[in-house]
Coordinates of C-alpha atoms and ligand atoms in Angstrom, one line a residue:
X177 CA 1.1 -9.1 -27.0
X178 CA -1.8 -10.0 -25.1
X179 CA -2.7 -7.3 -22.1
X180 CA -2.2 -8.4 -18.4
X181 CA -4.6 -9.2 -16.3
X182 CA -4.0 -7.5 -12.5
X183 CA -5.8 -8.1 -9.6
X184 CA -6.6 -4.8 -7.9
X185 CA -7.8 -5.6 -4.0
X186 CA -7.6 -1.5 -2.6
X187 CA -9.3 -3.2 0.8
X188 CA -9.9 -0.6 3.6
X189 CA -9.4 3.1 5.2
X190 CA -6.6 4.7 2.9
X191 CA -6.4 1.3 0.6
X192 CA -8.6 2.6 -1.3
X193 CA -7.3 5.9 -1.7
X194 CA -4.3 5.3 -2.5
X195 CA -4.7 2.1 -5.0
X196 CA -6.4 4.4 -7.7
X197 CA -4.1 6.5 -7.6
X198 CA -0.9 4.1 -8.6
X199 CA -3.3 3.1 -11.2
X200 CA -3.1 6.6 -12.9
X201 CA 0.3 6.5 -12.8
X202 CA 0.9 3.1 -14.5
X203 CA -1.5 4.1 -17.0
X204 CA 0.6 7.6 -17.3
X205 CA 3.9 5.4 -17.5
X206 CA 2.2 3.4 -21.1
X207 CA 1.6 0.3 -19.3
X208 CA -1.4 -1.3 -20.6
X209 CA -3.6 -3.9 -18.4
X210 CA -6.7 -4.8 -17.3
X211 CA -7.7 -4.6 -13.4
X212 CA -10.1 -6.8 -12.3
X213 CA -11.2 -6.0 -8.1
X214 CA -10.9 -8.1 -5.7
X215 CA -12.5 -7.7 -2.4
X216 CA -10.9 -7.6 0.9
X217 CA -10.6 -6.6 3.9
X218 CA -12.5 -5.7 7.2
X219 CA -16.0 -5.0 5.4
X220 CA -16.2 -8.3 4.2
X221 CA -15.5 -10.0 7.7
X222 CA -18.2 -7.9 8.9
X223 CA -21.1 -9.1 6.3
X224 CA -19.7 -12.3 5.0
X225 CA -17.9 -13.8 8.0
X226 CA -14.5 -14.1 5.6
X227 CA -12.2 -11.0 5.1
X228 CA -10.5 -12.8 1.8
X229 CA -13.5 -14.1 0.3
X230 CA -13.0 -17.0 -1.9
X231 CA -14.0 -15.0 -5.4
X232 CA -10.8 -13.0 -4.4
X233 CA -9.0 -15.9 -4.2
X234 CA -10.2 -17.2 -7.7
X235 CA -8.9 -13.9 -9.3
X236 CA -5.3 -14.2 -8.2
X237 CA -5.2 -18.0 -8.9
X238 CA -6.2 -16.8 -12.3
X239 CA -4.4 -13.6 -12.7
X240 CA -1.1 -14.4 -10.7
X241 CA -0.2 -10.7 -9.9
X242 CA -2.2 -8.6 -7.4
X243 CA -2.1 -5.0 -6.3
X244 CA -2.9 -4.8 -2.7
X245 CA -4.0 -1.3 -0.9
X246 CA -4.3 -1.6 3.0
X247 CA -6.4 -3.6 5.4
X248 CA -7.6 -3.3 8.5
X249 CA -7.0 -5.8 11.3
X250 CA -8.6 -5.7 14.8
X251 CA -8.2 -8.2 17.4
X252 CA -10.2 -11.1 18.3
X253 CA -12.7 -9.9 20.2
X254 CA -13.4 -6.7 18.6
X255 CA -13.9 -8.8 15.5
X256 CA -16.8 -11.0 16.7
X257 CA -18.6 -7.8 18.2
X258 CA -18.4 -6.5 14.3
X259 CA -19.7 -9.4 12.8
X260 CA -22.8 -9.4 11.1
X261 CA -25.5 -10.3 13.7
X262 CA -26.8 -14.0 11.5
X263 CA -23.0 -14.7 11.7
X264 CA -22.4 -14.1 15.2
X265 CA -21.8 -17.9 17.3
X266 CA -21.5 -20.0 13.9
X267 CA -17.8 -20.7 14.5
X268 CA -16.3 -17.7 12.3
X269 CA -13.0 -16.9 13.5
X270 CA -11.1 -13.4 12.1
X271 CA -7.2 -14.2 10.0
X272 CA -6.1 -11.3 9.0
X273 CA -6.5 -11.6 5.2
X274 CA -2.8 -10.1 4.3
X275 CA -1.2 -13.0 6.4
X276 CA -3.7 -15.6 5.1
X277 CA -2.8 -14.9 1.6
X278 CA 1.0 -14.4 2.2
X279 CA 1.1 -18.1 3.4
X280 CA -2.1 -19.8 1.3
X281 CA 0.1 -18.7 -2.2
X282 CA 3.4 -19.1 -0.6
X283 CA 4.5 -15.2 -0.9
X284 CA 7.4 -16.3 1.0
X285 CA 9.9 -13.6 0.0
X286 CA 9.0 -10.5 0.9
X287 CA 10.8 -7.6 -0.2
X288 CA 10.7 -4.2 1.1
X289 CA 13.6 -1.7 0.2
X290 CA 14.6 1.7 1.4
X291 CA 16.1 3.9 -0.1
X292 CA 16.8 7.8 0.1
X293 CA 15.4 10.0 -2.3
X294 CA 17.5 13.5 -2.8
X295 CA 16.0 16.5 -1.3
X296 CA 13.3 14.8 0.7
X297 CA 12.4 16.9 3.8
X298 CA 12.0 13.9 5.8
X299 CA 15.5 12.1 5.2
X300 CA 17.0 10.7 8.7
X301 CA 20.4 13.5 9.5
X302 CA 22.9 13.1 12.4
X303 CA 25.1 14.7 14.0
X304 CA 28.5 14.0 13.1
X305 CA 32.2 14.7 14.5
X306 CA 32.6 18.2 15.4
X307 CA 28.9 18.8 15.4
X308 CA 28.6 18.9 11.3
X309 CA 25.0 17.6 10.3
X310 CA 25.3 14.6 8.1
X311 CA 22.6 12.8 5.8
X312 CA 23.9 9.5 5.1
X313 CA 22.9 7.9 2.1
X314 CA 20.3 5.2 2.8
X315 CA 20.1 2.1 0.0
X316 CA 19.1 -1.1 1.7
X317 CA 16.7 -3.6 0.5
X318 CA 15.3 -6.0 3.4
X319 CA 14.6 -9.6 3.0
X320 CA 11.7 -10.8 5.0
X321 CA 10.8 -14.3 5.4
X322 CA 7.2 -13.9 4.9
X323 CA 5.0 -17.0 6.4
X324 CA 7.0 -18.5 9.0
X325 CA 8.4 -17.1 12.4
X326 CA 5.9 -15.8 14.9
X327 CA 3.3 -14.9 12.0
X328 CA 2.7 -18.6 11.8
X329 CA -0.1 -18.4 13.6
X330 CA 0.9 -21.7 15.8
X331 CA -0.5 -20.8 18.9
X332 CA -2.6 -21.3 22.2
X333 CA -4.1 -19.7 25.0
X334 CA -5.0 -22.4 27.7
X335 CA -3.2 -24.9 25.5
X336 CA -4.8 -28.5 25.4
X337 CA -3.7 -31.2 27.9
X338 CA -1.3 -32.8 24.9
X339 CA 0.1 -29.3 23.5
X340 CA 1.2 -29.0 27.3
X341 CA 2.4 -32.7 27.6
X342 CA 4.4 -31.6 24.7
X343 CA 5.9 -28.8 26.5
X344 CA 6.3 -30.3 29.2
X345 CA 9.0 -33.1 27.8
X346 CA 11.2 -30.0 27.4
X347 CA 13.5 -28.9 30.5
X348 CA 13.1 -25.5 29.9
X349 CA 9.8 -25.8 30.2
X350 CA 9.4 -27.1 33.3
X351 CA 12.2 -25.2 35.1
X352 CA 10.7 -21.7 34.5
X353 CA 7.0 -21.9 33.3
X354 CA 5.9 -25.1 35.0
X355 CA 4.9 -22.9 37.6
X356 CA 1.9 -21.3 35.5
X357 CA -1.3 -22.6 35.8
X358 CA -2.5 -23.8 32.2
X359 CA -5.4 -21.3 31.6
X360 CA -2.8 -18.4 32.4
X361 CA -0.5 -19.6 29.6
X362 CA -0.1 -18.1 26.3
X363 CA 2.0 -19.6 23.6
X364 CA 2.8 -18.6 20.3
X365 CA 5.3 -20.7 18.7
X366 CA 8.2 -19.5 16.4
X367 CA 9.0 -22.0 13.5
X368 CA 11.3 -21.8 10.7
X369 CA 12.2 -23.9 8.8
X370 CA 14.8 -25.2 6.2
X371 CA 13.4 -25.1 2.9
X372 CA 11.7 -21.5 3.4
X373 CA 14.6 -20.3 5.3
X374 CA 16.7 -21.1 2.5
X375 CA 14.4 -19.7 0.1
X376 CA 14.9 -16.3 1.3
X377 CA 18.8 -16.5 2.3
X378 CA 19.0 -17.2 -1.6
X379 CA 17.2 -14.4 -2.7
X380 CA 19.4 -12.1 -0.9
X381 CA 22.5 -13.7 -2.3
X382 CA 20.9 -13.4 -5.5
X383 CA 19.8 -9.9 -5.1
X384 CA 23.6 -9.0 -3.8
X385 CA 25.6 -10.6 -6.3
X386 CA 22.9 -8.8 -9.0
X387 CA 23.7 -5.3 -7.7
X388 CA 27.1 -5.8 -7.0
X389 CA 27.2 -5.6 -3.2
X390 CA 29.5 -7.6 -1.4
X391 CA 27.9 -8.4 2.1
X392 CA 24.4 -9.9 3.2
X393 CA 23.6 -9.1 7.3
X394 CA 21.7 -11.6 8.7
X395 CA 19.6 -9.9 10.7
X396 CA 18.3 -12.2 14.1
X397 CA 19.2 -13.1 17.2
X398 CA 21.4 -16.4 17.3
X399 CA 23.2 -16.2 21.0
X400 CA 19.9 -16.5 22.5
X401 CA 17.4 -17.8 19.8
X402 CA 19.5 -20.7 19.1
X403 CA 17.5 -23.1 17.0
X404 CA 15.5 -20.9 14.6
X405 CA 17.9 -17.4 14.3
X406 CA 20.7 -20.3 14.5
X407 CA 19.5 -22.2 11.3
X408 CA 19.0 -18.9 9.3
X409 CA 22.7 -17.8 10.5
X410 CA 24.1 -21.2 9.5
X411 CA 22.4 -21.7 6.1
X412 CA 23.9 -17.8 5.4
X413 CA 27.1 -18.7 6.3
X414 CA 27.3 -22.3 4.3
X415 CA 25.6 -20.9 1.4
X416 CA 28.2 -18.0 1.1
X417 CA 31.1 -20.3 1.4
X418 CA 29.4 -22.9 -1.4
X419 CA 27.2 -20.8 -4.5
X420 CA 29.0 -17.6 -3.5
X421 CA 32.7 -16.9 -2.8
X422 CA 32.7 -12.9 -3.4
X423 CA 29.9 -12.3 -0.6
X424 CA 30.7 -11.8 2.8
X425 CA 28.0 -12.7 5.7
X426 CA 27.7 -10.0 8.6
X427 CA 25.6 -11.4 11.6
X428 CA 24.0 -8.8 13.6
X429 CA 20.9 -8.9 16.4
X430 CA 18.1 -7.4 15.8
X431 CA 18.3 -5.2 19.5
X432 CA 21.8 -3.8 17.8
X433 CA 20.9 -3.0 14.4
X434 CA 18.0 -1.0 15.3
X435 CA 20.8 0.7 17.8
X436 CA 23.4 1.0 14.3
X437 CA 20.1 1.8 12.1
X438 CA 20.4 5.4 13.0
X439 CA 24.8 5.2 13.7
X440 CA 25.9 4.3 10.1
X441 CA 22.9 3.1 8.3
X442 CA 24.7 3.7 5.2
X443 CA 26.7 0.4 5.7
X444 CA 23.9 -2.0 5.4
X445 CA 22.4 -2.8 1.2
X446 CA 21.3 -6.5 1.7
X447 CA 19.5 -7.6 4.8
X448 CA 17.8 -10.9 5.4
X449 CA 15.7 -12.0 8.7
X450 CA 12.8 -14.0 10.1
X451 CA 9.1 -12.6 9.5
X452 CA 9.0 -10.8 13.1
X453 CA 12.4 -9.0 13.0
X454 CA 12.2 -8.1 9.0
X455 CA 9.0 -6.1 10.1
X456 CA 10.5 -4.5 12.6
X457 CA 14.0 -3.5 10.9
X458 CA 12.3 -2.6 7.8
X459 CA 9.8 0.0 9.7
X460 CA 13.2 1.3 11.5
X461 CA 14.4 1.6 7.8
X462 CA 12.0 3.3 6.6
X463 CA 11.9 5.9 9.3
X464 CA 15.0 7.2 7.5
X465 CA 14.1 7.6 4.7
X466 CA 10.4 9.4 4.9
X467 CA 8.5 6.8 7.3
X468 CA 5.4 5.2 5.7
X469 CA 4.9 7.4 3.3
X470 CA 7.3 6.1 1.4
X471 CA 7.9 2.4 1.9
X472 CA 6.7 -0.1 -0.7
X473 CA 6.9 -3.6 -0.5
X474 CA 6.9 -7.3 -3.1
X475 CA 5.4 -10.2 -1.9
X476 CA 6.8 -12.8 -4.1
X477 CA 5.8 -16.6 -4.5
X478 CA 6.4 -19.2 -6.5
X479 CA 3.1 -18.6 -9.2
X480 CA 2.1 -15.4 -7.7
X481 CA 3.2 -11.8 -6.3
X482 CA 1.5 -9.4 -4.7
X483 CA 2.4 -5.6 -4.4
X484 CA 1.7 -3.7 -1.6
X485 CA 2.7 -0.4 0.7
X486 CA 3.9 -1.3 4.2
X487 CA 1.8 1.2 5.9
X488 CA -1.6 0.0 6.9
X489 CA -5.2 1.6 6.4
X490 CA -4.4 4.5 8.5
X491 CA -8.1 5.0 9.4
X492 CA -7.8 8.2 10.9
X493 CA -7.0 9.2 7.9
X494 CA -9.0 7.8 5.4
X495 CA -12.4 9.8 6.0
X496 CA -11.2 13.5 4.8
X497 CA -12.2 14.8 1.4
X498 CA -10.0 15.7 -0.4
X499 CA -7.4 12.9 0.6
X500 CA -4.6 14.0 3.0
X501 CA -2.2 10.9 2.1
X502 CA 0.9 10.1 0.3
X503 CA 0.3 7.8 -2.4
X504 CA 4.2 7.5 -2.9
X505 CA 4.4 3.8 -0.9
X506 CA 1.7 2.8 -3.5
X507 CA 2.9 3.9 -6.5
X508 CA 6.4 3.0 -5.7
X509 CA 4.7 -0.7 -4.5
X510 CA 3.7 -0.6 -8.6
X511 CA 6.7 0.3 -9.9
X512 CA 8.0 -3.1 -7.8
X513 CA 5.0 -5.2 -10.0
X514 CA 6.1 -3.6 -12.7
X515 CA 10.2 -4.5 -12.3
X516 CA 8.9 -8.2 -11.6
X517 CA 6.4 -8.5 -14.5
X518 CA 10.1 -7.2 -17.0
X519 CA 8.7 -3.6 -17.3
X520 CA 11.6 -2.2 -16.2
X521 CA 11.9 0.5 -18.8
X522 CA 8.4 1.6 -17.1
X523 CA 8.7 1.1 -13.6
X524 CA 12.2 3.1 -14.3
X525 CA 10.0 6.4 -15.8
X526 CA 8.1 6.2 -12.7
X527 CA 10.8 6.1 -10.0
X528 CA 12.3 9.0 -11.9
X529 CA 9.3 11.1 -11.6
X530 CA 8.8 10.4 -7.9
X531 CA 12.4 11.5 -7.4
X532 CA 11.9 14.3 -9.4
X533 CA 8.6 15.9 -7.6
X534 CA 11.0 14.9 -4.3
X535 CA 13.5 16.9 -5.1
X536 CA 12.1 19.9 -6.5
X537 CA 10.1 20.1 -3.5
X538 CA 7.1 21.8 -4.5
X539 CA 4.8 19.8 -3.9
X540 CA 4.7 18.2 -0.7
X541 CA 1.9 15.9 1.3
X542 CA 1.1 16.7 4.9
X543 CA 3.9 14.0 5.8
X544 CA 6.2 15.7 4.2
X545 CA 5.9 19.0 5.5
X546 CA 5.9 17.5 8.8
X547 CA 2.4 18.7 9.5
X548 CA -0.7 16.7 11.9
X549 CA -2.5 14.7 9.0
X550 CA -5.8 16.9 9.1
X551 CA -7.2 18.9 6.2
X552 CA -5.5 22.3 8.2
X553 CA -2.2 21.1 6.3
X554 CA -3.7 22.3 2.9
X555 CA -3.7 25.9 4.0
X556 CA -0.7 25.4 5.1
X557 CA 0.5 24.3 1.7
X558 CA -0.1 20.9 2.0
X559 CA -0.8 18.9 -1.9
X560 CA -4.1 16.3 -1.8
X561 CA -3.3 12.7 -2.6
X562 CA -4.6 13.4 -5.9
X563 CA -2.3 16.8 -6.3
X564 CA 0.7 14.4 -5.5
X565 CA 0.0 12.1 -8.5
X566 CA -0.9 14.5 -11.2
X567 CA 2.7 15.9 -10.1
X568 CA 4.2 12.3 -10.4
X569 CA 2.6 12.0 -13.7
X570 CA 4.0 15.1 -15.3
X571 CA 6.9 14.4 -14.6
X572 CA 6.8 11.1 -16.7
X573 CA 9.0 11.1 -19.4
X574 CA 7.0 11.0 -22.3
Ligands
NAI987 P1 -0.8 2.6 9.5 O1 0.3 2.2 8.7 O2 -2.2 2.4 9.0 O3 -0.7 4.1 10.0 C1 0.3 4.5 10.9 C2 0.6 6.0 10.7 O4 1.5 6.1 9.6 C3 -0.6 6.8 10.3 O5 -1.2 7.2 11.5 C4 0.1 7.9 9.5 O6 0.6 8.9 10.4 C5 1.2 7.3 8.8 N1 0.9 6.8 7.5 C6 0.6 5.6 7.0 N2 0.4 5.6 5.7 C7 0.6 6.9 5.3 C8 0.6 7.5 4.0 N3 0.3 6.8 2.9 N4 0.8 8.8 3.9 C9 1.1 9.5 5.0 N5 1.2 9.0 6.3 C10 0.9 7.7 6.4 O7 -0.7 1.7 10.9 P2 -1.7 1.6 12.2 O8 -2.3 2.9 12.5 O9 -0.9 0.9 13.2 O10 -2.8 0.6 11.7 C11 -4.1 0.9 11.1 C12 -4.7 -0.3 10.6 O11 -4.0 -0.9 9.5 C13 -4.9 -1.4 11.7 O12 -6.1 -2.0 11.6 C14 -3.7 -2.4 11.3 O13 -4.1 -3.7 11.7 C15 -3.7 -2.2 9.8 N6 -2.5 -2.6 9.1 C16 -2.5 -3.2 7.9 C17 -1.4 -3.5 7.2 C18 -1.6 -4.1 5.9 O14 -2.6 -4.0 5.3 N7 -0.6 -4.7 5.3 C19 -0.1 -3.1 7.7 C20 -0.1 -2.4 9.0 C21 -1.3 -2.2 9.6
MG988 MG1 5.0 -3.6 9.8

């Protein structure tokens, strides 16, 4: 068999920390490829006026699967003061290089689950009746729709005179914002829409009638975000009555289940949602079961798939040396490439190592120990980011 090719893009701050390191794992695990880099990420705003430079882009249309560290994004005007001082005025204008690629290659279904690990120090407990401490069980995998919604990027400031002709045709419009003057009026638009919607409705079917689970929660806000949450509700709801008898739909809001996220998380296993709320009710998620440490996420398109942890590139802590981080969200971001690619057998060894170091408990990142992410959390007995993955890779099965 011919060896895989995989994009590696670590981009900034802790990206690039924590990429290598999944790298020695998947060599540890027996899977063979070669790892081309692609550069990302706020560096290459700064010098070339483009943060997902077009040779980047050339590597995944070639490759197909990408391993994606962290970037980081700053907002409009902090990104022109960056840019290099020849680029400054000539019309460059900062997308976030994550987002750009999400919607240029159609990663439309993102995946992010959370799941508890045994033994880890961090796992969400409650208080239960009669005061007994409970620690539910937490296995949900979250369905985000990754390139519509308010990540669209569909938006104005100061619209033009037709955008707000447009808006005005609509009643609501003029009854409570007609009022504004136009230079005081921001608008960012929330689009679905059908085919894309339906895409990632289907994927958590799919994904529920695979592991056996009987009930998809759509998670959105219908009552009062009628047309969009509405559409998502209502292709659920038909699609469970047509292609899938056995499969109940629950409908909650977003406002409620991050109320029931920390009540009876336990009851939730397949949950799809627009792009805004699937970030925030996976982040919620994730809070229980080790925060972002731990949370590892698919990006899945139709030709390509990119890998990626859900935290960002935590710059605070990307400077110390030794590294402070836990490169668990990364690794376990692999382990997702390597499940999609058919290497189950492999990403299997590695998700049984990661549970393993968990629940012996010996080694522990600063995270994990609960301890301010400075280098004071080694004496404290605190492992480095590279402690973490030597511990991961012994305990692969050989
Ligand atoms: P962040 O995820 O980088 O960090 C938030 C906090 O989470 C950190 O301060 C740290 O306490 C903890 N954390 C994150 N990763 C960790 C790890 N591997 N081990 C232990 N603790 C960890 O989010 P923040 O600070 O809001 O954003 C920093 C930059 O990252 C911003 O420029 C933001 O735009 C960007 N960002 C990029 C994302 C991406 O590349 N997909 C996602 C989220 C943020
Ligand atoms: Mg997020």
């Amino acid at each position: 068999m011919t060896k895989r090719t995989i994009v590696t893009m670590p981009g900034d701050g802790i990206g690039k920390l924590v990429l290598k390191e999944a790298l020695k794992v998947l060599e540890a695990a027996g899977f063979e490829a070669e790892y081309v880099h692609g550069d990302i990420g706020w560096e290459f705003w700064c010098t070339e006026g483009d943060p997902f430079p077009a040779r980047t882009q050339k590597l995944l249309e070639q490759y197909k699967i990408g391993l994606f560290g962290a970037i980081t994004s700053k907002p409009k005007d902090k990104a022109e003061v960056e840019l290099a001082a020849g680029l400054k005025g000539k019309g460059y204008t900062y997308y976030s290089p994550i987002v750009s690629m999400r919607q240029k290659y159609d990663l439309d279904l993102c995946m992010r689950p959370c799941k508890t690990f045994k033994g880890n120090p961090l796992n969400f407990i409650r208080r239960g009746f009669g005061g007994v401490i409970e620690e539910p069980s937490v296995d949900v995998m979250i369905f985000r729709q990754n390139t519509e919604c308010l990540y669209g990027g569909v938006e104005w400031t100061n619209p033009s005179d037709q955008v707000y002709a447009a808006l005005m045709t609509h009643a609501k419009f003029r009854e409570n914002f007609a009022w504004c003057p136009k230079p005081d009026l921001a608008v960012s638009t929330r689009i679905f829409t059908r085919k894309y919607t339906t895409r990632i409705v289907k994927a958590a079917f799919e994904y529920a009638k695979a592991k056996g689970f009987k009930t998809v929660t759509v998670c959105e806000k219908p009552n009062v975000i009628r047309e969009t949450s509405g559409m998502m509700l209502k292709i659920a709801q038909e699609m469970a009555k047509n292609e899938y008898p056995g499969i109940n739909v629950q409908d909650t809001n977003i406002d409620a289940q991050m109320m029931w996220l920390t009540k009876n998380p336990e009851n939730y296993h397949v949950i799809v949602a627009g792009n805004m709320f699937g970030d925030i009710v996976s982040d919620g998620f994730a809070g229980l079961v080790g925060g972002l440490g731990f949370a590892c996420s698919a990006n899945i398109g139709p030709e390509i798939a990119v890998f990626e942890p859900t935290h960002g590139s935590a710059p605070k802590y990307a400077g110390f040396n030794p590294s402070i981080v836990n490169p668990m969200a990364m690794i376990l971001s692999a382990c997702m490439m390597l499940e999609h690619i058919g290497e189950s057998e492999k990403a299997k060894k590695i998700y049984n190592a990661v549970a393993t170091v968990i629940e012996e408990g010996k080694v522990k990142t600063y995270d994990m120990m609960k301890l301010p992410g400075n280098p004071d959390a080694f004496s404290k007995g605190a492992a480095n980011t590279e402690q973490m993955t030597e511990a991961i890779i012994g305990k692969i099965a050989k």
